[in-house]
């Protein structure tokens, strides 16, 4: 999986990094573990940062790894509250560019459309680049967990500006942060298994 993440990033125009060998695949997956440990799109800034820190990742990793959202999709349910009722008073989220929000509302109605997919990066959705950070500055970060990087903390705001101006700086740190994340409790030795088909546990 680590090799696939690296190679797909490179194929999309992003950086490469050395993936340590000897890693093995898990024998199972935990939905509750994922929900507990992986940040949700509506988590607060402090909640997300705490989840990163509990895994040995810092605020630089938080901003940098969020840049992976330059590729991918999100369902309407992940950001609907920003379009219609962000604060509980029926008002939209004004930290989101309102012309962009109007386009999103066309396919993300107040009810329904839950399975509709939207590009996390409306500018270059299939290219790994630094447009994610430019989008944040332009108030076009799709998820609340994206937007807070530019509006909730001075330190992360500065990192966003730096990455928006310097793609190479982002690429260099992204490679470092991916290696760091790959070193979180890896399975080695006799733990786990080596799969020939990544999506299936070997019987």
Tab-separated table of C-alpha atoms in Angstrom:
chain	number	residue	atom	x	y	z
A	1	UNK	CA	0.000	0.000	0.000
A	2	UNK	CA	2.867	2.374	0.831
A	3	UNK	CA	4.447	1.722	-2.563
A	4	UNK	CA	1.108	2.279	-4.288
A	5	UNK	CA	0.677	5.618	-2.493
A	6	UNK	CA	4.149	6.730	-3.552
A	7	UNK	CA	3.826	5.570	-7.155
A	8	UNK	CA	0.370	7.080	-7.671
A	9	UNK	CA	1.667	10.404	-6.331
A	10	UNK	CA	4.595	10.320	-8.777
A	11	UNK	CA	2.357	9.385	-11.722
A	12	UNK	CA	0.160	12.390	-10.920
A	13	UNK	CA	3.156	14.716	-11.063
A	14	UNK	CA	4.083	14.760	-7.386
A	15	UNK	CA	7.281	13.956	-5.484
A	16	UNK	CA	8.925	10.588	-4.883
A	17	UNK	CA	10.415	9.204	-1.675
A	18	UNK	CA	12.128	6.082	-0.423
A	19	UNK	CA	9.676	3.557	1.007
A	20	UNK	CA	11.307	1.395	3.719
A	21	UNK	CA	11.263	-2.304	2.886
A	22	UNK	CA	10.153	-5.195	5.081
A	23	UNK	CA	6.659	-3.802	5.715
A	24	UNK	CA	3.774	-6.251	5.778
A	25	UNK	CA	0.026	-5.944	5.254
A	26	UNK	CA	-2.528	-6.141	8.029
A	27	UNK	CA	-4.732	-9.204	8.480
A	28	UNK	CA	-7.801	-7.075	9.011
A	29	UNK	CA	-9.277	-3.591	9.103
A	30	UNK	CA	-11.107	-1.708	11.825
A	31	UNK	CA	-13.925	0.678	10.960
A	32	UNK	CA	-14.120	1.934	14.539
A	33	UNK	CA	-10.353	2.377	14.632
A	34	UNK	CA	-10.450	4.411	11.439
A	35	UNK	CA	-13.300	6.576	12.689
A	36	UNK	CA	-11.468	7.192	15.942
A	37	UNK	CA	-7.986	7.871	14.562
A	38	UNK	CA	-8.509	9.460	11.144
A	39	UNK	CA	-9.645	13.115	11.197
A	40	UNK	CA	-13.195	13.767	10.048
A	41	UNK	CA	-14.040	16.610	7.637
A	42	UNK	CA	-15.992	18.483	10.322
A	43	UNK	CA	-13.530	18.021	13.206
A	44	UNK	CA	-12.246	21.150	14.921
A	45	UNK	CA	-8.703	22.361	14.364
A	46	UNK	CA	-7.593	21.228	17.819
A	47	UNK	CA	-9.213	17.788	17.442
A	48	UNK	CA	-7.400	17.136	14.167
A	49	UNK	CA	-4.080	18.399	15.486
A	50	UNK	CA	-4.464	16.181	18.569
A	51	UNK	CA	-5.118	13.139	16.366
A	52	UNK	CA	-1.936	13.890	14.446
A	53	UNK	CA	0.112	14.367	17.611
A	54	UNK	CA	-1.132	11.091	19.086
A	55	UNK	CA	0.503	9.387	16.103
A	56	UNK	CA	3.763	11.282	16.455
A	57	UNK	CA	2.991	13.799	13.733
A	58	UNK	CA	3.267	17.556	14.245
A	59	UNK	CA	1.645	20.712	12.939
A	60	UNK	CA	3.937	20.772	9.882
A	61	UNK	CA	2.821	17.230	8.989
A	62	UNK	CA	-0.795	18.307	9.533
A	63	UNK	CA	-0.569	21.083	6.935
A	64	UNK	CA	1.647	19.127	4.551
A	65	UNK	CA	-0.260	15.840	4.472
A	66	UNK	CA	-3.532	17.742	4.041
A	67	UNK	CA	-2.050	18.760	0.689
A	68	UNK	CA	-2.867	15.265	-0.576
A	69	UNK	CA	-6.355	16.730	-1.035
A	70	UNK	CA	-5.054	18.211	-4.262
A	71	UNK	CA	-6.329	14.869	-5.647
A	72	UNK	CA	-9.518	13.008	-4.797
A	73	UNK	CA	-13.232	13.455	-4.241
A	74	UNK	CA	-15.625	14.151	-1.390
A	75	UNK	CA	-19.275	13.301	-1.022
A	76	UNK	CA	-21.901	15.962	-0.530
A	77	UNK	CA	-22.457	14.780	3.049
A	78	UNK	CA	-18.886	15.785	3.923
A	79	UNK	CA	-19.448	19.505	3.373
A	80	UNK	CA	-23.212	20.125	3.079
A	81	UNK	CA	-23.323	21.997	6.395
A	82	UNK	CA	-20.975	24.611	4.933
A	83	UNK	CA	-23.455	25.337	2.142
A	84	UNK	CA	-26.651	25.650	4.172
A	85	UNK	CA	-26.359	25.660	7.937
A	86	UNK	CA	-22.798	26.073	9.079
A	87	UNK	CA	-23.495	27.696	12.438
A	88	UNK	CA	-26.917	26.230	13.174
A	89	UNK	CA	-28.731	29.430	12.192
A	90	UNK	CA	-29.411	28.501	8.583
A	91	UNK	CA	-26.566	30.633	7.238
A	92	UNK	CA	-23.880	29.337	4.835
A	93	UNK	CA	-20.207	29.348	5.715
A	94	UNK	CA	-18.882	32.717	4.572
A	95	UNK	CA	-15.284	31.473	4.768
A	96	UNK	CA	-16.222	29.610	1.558
A	97	UNK	CA	-16.236	31.688	-1.632
A	98	UNK	CA	-19.919	32.242	-2.314
A	99	UNK	CA	-19.728	31.893	-6.107
A	100	UNK	CA	-18.012	28.541	-5.583
A	101	UNK	CA	-20.630	27.622	-2.959
A	102	UNK	CA	-23.414	28.431	-5.420
A	103	UNK	CA	-21.919	25.996	-7.955
A	104	UNK	CA	-21.647	23.311	-5.292
A	105	UNK	CA	-25.292	23.783	-4.278
A	106	UNK	CA	-26.387	22.909	-7.818
A	107	UNK	CA	-25.437	19.265	-7.231
A	108	UNK	CA	-25.473	19.212	-3.448
A	109	UNK	CA	-29.037	20.116	-2.447
A	110	UNK	CA	-30.170	20.714	1.115
A	111	UNK	CA	-31.495	17.137	1.151
A	112	UNK	CA	-30.494	14.257	-1.114
A	113	UNK	CA	-27.547	13.929	-3.439
A	114	UNK	CA	-25.565	12.232	-0.699
A	115	UNK	CA	-23.622	10.040	-3.124
A	116	UNK	CA	-22.682	12.878	-5.483
A	117	UNK	CA	-18.916	13.300	-5.729
A	118	UNK	CA	-17.034	16.587	-5.915
A	119	UNK	CA	-13.379	17.249	-6.662
A	120	UNK	CA	-11.422	18.295	-3.576
A	121	UNK	CA	-9.397	20.495	-5.924
A	122	UNK	CA	-11.605	22.195	-8.530
A	123	UNK	CA	-8.587	23.691	-10.344
A	124	UNK	CA	-6.406	20.675	-11.242
A	125	UNK	CA	-8.169	17.617	-9.789
A	126	UNK	CA	-6.000	14.972	-11.466
A	127	UNK	CA	-2.617	16.617	-10.927
A	128	UNK	CA	-0.561	16.484	-7.756
A	129	UNK	CA	0.539	20.089	-7.283
A	130	UNK	CA	0.229	22.979	-4.845
A	131	UNK	CA	-3.104	24.314	-6.125
A	132	UNK	CA	-4.755	22.943	-2.951
A	133	UNK	CA	-3.043	25.697	-0.961
A	134	UNK	CA	-3.902	28.341	-3.539
A	135	UNK	CA	-7.525	27.226	-3.246
A	136	UNK	CA	-7.433	27.718	0.535
A	137	UNK	CA	-6.248	31.291	0.120
A	138	UNK	CA	-9.011	31.868	-2.458
A	139	UNK	CA	-11.628	30.478	-0.012
A	140	UNK	CA	-12.136	27.384	-2.164
A	141	UNK	CA	-11.143	24.702	0.306
A	142	UNK	CA	-13.988	22.220	0.006
A	143	UNK	CA	-13.955	20.624	3.462
A	144	UNK	CA	-14.108	22.444	6.755
A	145	UNK	CA	-10.974	20.513	7.763
A	146	UNK	CA	-9.236	22.153	4.783
A	147	UNK	CA	-10.478	25.683	5.381
A	148	UNK	CA	-9.401	25.776	9.038
A	149	UNK	CA	-5.749	25.540	7.985
A	150	UNK	CA	-6.031	29.093	6.663
A	151	UNK	CA	-8.514	30.611	9.089
A	152	UNK	CA	-8.013	29.053	12.526
A	153	UNK	CA	-4.293	29.238	13.236
A	154	UNK	CA	-1.589	31.767	12.372
A	155	UNK	CA	1.160	29.148	12.110
A	156	UNK	CA	-0.728	26.927	9.672
A	157	UNK	CA	-1.785	29.994	7.686
A	158	UNK	CA	1.871	30.843	7.121
A	159	UNK	CA	2.633	27.302	5.958
A	160	UNK	CA	-0.302	27.486	3.528
A	161	UNK	CA	1.076	30.726	2.083
A	162	UNK	CA	4.570	29.271	1.752
A	163	UNK	CA	3.351	26.134	-0.023
A	164	UNK	CA	1.089	28.183	-2.314
A	165	UNK	CA	4.099	30.231	-3.387
A	166	UNK	CA	6.667	27.422	-3.523
A	167	UNK	CA	5.588	24.048	-4.890
A	168	UNK	CA	9.051	22.530	-4.493
A	169	UNK	CA	9.035	23.359	-0.781
A	170	UNK	CA	5.697	21.549	-0.468
A	171	UNK	CA	6.990	18.541	-2.410
A	172	UNK	CA	10.119	18.268	-0.257
A	173	UNK	CA	8.183	18.366	2.997
A	174	UNK	CA	5.456	16.055	1.668
A	175	UNK	CA	8.048	13.357	1.014
A	176	UNK	CA	9.436	13.782	4.545
A	177	UNK	CA	5.979	13.668	6.121
A	178	UNK	CA	4.984	10.577	4.149
A	179	UNK	CA	8.092	8.746	5.349
A	180	UNK	CA	7.317	9.861	8.887
A	181	UNK	CA	3.711	8.651	8.609
A	182	UNK	CA	4.909	5.350	7.145
A	183	UNK	CA	6.891	4.739	10.318
A	184	UNK	CA	3.787	4.694	12.515
A	185	UNK	CA	3.684	1.162	14.026
A	186	UNK	CA	4.587	-0.734	10.823
A	187	UNK	CA	4.050	-4.488	10.660
A	188	UNK	CA	7.375	-6.278	10.220
A	189	UNK	CA	8.899	-9.680	10.901
A	190	UNK	CA	6.174	-12.298	11.273
A	191	UNK	CA	3.363	-9.803	11.909
A	192	UNK	CA	0.727	-9.448	9.198
A	193	UNK	CA	1.263	-10.954	5.757
A	194	UNK	CA	2.575	-10.193	2.294
A	195	UNK	CA	-0.355	-10.004	-0.106
A	196	UNK	CA	-0.151	-10.680	-3.816
A	197	UNK	CA	-3.534	-9.012	-4.286
A	198	UNK	CA	-3.558	-5.819	-2.206
A	199	UNK	CA	-7.342	-5.705	-1.678
A	200	UNK	CA	-7.654	-9.302	-0.424
A	201	UNK	CA	-6.347	-10.966	2.721
A	202	UNK	CA	-4.388	-14.047	1.748
A	203	UNK	CA	-6.084	-17.199	3.099
